[in-house]
PDB file of C-alpha atoms in Angstrom:
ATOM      1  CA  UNK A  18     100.166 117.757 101.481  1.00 72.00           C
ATOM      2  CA  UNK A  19      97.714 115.175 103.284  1.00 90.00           C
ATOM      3  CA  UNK A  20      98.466 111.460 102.864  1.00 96.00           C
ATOM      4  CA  UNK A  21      95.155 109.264 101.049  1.00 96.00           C
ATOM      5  CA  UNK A  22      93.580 106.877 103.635  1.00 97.00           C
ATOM      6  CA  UNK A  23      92.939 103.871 101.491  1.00 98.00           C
ATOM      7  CA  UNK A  24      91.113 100.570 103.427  1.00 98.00           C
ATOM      8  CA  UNK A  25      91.681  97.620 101.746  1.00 98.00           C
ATOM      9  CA  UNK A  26      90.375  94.663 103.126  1.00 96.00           C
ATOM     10  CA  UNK A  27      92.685  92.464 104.750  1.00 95.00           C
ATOM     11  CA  UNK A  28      91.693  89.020 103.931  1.00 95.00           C
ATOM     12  CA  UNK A  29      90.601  90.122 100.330  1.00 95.00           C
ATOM     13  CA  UNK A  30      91.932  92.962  98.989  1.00 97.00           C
ATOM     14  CA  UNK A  31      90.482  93.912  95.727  1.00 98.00           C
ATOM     15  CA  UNK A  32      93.450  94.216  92.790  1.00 97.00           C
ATOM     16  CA  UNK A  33      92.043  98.107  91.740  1.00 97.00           C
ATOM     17  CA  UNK A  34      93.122  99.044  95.296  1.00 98.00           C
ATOM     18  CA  UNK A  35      96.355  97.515  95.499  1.00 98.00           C
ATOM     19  CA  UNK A  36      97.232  99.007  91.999  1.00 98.00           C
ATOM     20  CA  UNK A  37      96.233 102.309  93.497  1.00 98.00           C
ATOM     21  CA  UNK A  38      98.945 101.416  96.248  1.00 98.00           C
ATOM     22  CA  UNK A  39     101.322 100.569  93.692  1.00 98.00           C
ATOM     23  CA  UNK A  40     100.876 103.370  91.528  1.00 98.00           C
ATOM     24  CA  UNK A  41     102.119 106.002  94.276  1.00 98.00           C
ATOM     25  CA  UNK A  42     105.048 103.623  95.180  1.00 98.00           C
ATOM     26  CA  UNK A  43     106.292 103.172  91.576  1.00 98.00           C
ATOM     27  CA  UNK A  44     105.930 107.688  91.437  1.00 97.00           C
ATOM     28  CA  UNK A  45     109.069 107.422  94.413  1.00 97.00           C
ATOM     29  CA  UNK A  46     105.517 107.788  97.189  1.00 98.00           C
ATOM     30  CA  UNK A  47     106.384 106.991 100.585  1.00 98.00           C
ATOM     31  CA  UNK A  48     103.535 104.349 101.943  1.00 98.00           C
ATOM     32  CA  UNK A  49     102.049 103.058 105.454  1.00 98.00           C
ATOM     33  CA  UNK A  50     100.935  99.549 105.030  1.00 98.00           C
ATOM     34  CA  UNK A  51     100.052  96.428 107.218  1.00 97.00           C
ATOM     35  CA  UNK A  52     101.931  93.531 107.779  1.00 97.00           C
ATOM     36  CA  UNK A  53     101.545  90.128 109.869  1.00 97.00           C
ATOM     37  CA  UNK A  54     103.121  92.264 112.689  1.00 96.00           C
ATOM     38  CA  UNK A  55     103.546  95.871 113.327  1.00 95.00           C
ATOM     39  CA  UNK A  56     102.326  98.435 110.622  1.00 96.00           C
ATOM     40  CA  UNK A  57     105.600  99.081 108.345  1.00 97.00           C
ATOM     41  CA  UNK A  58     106.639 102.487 106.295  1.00 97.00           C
ATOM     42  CA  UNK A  59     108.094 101.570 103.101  1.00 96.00           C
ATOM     43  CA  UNK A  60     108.967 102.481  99.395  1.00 97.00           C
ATOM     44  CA  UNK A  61     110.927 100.897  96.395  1.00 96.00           C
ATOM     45  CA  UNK A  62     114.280  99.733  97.211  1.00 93.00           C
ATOM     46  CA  UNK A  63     115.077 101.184  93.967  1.00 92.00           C
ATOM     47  CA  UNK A  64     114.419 104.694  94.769  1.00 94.00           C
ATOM     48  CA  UNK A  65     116.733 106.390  96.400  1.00 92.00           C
ATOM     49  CA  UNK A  66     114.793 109.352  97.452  1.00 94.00           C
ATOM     50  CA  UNK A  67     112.426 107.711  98.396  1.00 96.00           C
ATOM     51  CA  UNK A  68     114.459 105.852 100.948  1.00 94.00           C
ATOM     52  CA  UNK A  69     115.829 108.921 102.128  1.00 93.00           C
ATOM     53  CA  UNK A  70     113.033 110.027 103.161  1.00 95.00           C
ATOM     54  CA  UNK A  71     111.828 106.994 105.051  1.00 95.00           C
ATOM     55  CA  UNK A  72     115.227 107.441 107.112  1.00 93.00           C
ATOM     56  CA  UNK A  73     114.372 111.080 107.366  1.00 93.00           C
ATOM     57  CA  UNK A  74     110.701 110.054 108.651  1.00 94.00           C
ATOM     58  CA  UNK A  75     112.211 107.553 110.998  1.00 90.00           C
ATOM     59  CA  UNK A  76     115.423 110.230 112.509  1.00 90.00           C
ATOM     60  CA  UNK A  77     117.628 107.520 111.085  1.00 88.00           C
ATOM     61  CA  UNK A  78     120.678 107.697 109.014  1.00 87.00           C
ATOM     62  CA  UNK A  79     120.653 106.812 105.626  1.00 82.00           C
ATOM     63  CA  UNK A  80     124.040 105.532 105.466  1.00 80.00           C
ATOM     64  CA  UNK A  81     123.657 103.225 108.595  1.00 80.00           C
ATOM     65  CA  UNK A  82     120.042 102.867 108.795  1.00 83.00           C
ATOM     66  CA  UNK A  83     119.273  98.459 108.778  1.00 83.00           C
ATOM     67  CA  UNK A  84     116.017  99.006 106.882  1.00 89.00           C
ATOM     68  CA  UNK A  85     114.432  95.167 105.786  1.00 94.00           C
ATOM     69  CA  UNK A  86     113.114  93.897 102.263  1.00 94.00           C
ATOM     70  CA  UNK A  87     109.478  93.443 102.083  1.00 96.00           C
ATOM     71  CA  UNK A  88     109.538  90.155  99.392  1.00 95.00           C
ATOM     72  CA  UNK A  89     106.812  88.369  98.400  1.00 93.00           C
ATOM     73  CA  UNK A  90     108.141  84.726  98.082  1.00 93.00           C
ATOM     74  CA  UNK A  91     111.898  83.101  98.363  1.00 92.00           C
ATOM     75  CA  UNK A  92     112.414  83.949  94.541  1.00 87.00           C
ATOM     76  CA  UNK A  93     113.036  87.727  95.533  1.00 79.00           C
ATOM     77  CA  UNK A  94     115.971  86.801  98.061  1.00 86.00           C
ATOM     78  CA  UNK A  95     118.342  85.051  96.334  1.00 84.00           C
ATOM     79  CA  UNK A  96     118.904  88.464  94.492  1.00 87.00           C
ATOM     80  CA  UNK A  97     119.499  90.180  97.406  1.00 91.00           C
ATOM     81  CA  UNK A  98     121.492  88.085  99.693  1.00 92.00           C
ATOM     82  CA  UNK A  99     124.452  85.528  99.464  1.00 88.00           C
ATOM     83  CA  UNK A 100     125.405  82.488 101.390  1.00 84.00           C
ATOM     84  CA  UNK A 101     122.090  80.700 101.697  1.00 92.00           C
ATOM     85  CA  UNK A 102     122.640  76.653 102.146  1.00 93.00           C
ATOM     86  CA  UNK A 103     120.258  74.309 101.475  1.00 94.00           C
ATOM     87  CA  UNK A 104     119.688  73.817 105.320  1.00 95.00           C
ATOM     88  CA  UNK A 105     118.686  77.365 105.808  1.00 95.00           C
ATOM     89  CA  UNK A 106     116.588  77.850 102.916  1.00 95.00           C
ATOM     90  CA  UNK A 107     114.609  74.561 103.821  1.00 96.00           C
ATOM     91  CA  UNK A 108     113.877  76.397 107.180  1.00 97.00           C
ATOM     92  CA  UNK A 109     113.216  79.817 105.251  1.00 97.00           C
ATOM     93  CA  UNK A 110     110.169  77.654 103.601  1.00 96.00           C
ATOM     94  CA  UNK A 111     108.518  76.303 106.507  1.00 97.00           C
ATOM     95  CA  UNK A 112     109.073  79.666 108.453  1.00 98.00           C
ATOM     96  CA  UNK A 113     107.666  82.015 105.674  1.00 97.00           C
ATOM     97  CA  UNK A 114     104.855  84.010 105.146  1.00 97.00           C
ATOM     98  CA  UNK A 115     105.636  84.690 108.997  1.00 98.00           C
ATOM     99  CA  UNK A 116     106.691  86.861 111.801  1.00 98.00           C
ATOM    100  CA  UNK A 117     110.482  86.975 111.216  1.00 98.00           C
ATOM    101  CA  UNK A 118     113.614  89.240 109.525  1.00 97.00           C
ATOM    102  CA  UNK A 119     116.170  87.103 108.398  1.00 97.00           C
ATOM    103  CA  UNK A 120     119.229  88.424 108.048  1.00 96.00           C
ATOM    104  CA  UNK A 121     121.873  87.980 105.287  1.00 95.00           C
ATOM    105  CA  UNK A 122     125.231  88.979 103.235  1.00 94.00           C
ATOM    106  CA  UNK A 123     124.158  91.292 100.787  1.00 92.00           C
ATOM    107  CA  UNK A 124     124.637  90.482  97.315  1.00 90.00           C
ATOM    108  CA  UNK A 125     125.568  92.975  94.727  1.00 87.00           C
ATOM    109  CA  UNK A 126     122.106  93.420  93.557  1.00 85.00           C
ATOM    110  CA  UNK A 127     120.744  94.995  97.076  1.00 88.00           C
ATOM    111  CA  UNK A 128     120.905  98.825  96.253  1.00 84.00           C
ATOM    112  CA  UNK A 129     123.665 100.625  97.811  1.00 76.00           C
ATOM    113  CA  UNK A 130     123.152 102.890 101.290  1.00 66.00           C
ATOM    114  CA  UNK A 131     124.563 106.511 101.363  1.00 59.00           C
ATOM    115  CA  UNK A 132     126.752 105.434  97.740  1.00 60.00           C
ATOM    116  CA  UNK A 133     128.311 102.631  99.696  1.00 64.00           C
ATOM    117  CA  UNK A 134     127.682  98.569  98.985  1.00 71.00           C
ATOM    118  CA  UNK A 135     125.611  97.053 102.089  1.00 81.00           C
ATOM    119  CA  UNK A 136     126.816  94.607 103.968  1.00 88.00           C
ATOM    120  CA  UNK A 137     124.057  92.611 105.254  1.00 91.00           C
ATOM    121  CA  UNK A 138     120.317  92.942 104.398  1.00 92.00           C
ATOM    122  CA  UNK A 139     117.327  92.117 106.168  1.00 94.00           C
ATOM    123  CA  UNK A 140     114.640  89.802 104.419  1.00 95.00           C
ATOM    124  CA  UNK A 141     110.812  89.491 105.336  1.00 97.00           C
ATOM    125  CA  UNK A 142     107.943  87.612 103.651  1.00 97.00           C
ATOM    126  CA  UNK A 143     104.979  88.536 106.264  1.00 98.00           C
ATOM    127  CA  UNK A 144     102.186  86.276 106.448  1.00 98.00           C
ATOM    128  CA  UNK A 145      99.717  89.304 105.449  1.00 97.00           C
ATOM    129  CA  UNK A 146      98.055  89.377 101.682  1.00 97.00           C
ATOM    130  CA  UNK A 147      97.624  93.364 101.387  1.00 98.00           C
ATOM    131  CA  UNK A 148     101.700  93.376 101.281  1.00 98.00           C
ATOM    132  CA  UNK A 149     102.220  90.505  99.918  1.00 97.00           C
ATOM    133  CA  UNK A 150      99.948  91.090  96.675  1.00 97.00           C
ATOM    134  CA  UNK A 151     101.272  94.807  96.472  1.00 98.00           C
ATOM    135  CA  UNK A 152     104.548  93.648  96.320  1.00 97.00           C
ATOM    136  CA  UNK A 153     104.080  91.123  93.511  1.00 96.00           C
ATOM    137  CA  UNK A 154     102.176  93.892  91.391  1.00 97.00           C
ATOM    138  CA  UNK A 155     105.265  96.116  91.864  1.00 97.00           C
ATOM    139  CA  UNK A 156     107.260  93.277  90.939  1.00 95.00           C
ATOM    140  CA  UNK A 157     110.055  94.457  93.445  1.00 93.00           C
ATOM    141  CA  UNK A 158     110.522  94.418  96.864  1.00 95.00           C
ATOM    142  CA  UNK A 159     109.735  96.768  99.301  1.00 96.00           C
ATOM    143  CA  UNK A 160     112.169  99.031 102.005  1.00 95.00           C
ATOM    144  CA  UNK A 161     110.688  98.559 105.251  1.00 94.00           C
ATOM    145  CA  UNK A 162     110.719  99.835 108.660  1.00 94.00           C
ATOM    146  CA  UNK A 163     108.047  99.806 111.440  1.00 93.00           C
ATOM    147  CA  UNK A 164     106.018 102.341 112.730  1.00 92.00           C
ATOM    148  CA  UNK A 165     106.847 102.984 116.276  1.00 82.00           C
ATOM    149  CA  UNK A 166     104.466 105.581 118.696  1.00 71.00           C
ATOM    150  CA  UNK A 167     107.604 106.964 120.427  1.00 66.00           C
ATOM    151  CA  UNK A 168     111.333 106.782 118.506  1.00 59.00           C
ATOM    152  CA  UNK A 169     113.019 106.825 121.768  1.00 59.00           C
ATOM    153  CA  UNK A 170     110.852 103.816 123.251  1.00 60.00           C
ATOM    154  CA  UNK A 171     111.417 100.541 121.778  1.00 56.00           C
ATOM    155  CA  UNK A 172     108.509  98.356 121.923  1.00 59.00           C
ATOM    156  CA  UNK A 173     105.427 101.116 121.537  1.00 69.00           C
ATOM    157  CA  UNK A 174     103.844 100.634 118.322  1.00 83.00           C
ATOM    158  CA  UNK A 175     100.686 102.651 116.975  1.00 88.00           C
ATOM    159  CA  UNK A 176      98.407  99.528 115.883  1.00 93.00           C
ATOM    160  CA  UNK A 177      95.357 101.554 115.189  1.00 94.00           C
ATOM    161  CA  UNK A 178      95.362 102.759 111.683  1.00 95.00           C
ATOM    162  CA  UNK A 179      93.208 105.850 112.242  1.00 95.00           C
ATOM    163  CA  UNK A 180      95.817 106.837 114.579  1.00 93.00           C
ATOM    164  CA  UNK A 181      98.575 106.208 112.542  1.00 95.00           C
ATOM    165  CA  UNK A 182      97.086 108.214 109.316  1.00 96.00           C
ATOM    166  CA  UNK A 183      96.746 110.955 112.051  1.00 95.00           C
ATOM    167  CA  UNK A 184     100.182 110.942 112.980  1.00 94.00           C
ATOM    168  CA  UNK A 185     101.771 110.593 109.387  1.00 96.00           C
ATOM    169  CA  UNK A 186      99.107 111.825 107.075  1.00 96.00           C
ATOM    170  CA  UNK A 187     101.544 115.196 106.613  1.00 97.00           C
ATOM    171  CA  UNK A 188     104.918 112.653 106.016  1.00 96.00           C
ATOM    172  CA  UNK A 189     104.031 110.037 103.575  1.00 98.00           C
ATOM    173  CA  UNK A 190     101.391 109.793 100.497  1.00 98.00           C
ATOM    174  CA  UNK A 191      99.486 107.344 101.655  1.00 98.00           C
ATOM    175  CA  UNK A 192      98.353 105.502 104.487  1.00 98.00           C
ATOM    176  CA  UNK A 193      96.869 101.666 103.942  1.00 98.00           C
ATOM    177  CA  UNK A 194      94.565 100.474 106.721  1.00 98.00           C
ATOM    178  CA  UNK A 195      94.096  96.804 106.785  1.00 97.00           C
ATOM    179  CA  UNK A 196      92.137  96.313 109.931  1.00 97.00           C
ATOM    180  CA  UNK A 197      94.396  96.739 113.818  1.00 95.00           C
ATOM    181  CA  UNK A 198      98.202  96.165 113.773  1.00 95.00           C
ATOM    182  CA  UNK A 199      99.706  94.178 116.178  1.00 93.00           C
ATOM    183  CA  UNK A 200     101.985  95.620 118.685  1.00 91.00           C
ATOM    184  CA  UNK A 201     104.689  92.732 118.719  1.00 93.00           C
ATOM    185  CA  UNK A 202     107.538  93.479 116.016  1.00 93.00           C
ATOM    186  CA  UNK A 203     109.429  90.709 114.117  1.00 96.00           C
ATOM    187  CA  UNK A 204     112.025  88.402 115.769  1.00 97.00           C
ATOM    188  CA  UNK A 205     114.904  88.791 114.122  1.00 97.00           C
ATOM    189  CA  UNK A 206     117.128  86.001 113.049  1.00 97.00           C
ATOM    190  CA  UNK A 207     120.946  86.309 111.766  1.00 97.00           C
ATOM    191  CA  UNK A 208     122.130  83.783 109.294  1.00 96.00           C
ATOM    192  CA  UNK A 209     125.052  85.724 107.822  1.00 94.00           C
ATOM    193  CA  UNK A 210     127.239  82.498 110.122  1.00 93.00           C
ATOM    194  CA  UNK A 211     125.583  80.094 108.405  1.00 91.00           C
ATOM    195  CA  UNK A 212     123.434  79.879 111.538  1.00 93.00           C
ATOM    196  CA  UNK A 213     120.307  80.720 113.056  1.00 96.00           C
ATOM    197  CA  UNK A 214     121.464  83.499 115.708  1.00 97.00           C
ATOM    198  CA  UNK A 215     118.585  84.829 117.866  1.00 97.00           C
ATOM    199  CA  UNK A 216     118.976  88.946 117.915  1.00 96.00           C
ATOM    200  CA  UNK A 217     115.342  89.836 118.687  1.00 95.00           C
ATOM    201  CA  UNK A 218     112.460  88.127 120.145  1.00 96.00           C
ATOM    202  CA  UNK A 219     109.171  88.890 118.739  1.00 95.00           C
ATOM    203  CA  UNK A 220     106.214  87.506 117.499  1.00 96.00           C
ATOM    204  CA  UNK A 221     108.028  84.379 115.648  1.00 97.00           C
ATOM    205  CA  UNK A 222     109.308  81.418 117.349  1.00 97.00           C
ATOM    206  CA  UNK A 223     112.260  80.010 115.147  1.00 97.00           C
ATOM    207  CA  UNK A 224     112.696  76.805 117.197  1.00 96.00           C
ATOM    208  CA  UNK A 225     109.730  75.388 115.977  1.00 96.00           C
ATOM    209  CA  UNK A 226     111.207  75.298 111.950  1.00 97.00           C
ATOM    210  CA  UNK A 227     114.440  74.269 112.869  1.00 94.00           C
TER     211      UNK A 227
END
């Protein structure tokens, strides 16, 4: 099996090709896609096998594994997560589309990890319209983790999209480019204390919405 190669524009992307992306996402496919960051491996939350086999791409553990929601606006996250106060969400909409994982109390709703309820999730609206328009045509979010060049280096990421097709073409079904990556992850931000707790630095800067 060799994954498609499908370039979509990245400040346009026609609707036939996002449907296209859509269509092997909603058949439990395992996609490659750009976001405002790093390029991100992902599938539909909903499918368990699917997710699986991101962890298994990854070398991660399904049970354990802190894989983030791709949404496409703040609608999406109040199914997913509790405890958001009308201070944080008013800093949620200045900060997104953008470079940051928030992180939350999982709801009920967010699918279960290994057969057990998760405890927190991780939340990202990325300032990039490929993902964002292919997750409103799916109508779901999306599981999401980054592609890294090296699993046991933290901060290498593959940002050309030939290069990553060559390296995953035999792993997922299909591979999106949308122009160079970046090489700068998310910055990570954990509001599960009703707080703005700095875990990573990346390419966001939360000071500036708070």
């Amino acid at each position: 099996m060799s994954a498609t190669l499908l370039r979509i524009h990245p400040d346009n992307p026609p609707l036939n090709r996002i449907q296209q992306a859509v269509e092997v996402i909603r058949k439990g496919g395992v996609i490659i896609y750009p976001t405002d960051t790093v390029y991100g491996i992902g599938c539909d939350i909903h499918n368990a096998k699917a997710v699986e086999r991101v962890c298994r791409i990854k070398g991660l553990n399904p049970d354990k594994a802190n894989l983030s929601f791709i949404c496409h606006d703040l609608s999406h996250i109040s199914d997913y997560a509790h405890g958001i106060t009308t201070p944080i969400y008013k800093v949620l909409k200045r900060a997104l589309p953008g470079p940051f994982t928030f992180l939350f109390e999982a709801s009920a709703k967010a699918p279960r990890q290994g057969g057990r309820q998760r405890k927190t999730v991780g939340i990202r609206i990325p300032d990039n319209p490929i993902v964002l328009q292919l997750v409103r045509e799916l109508g779901n979010p999306i599981m999401s983790t980054s592609v890294r060049e090296d699993e046991n280096t933290l901060d290498e990421y593959v940002t050309d999209p030939d290069l990553i097709y060559e390296k995953y073409r035999s792993m997922v079904d299909l591979v999106i480019d949308g122009g160079f990556g970046n090489n700068v992850p998310s910055t990570i931000i954990d509001c599960t204390n009703d707080d703005f707790e700095l875990i990573r630095q990346g390419a966001g800067d939360i000071e500036q919405y708070l």
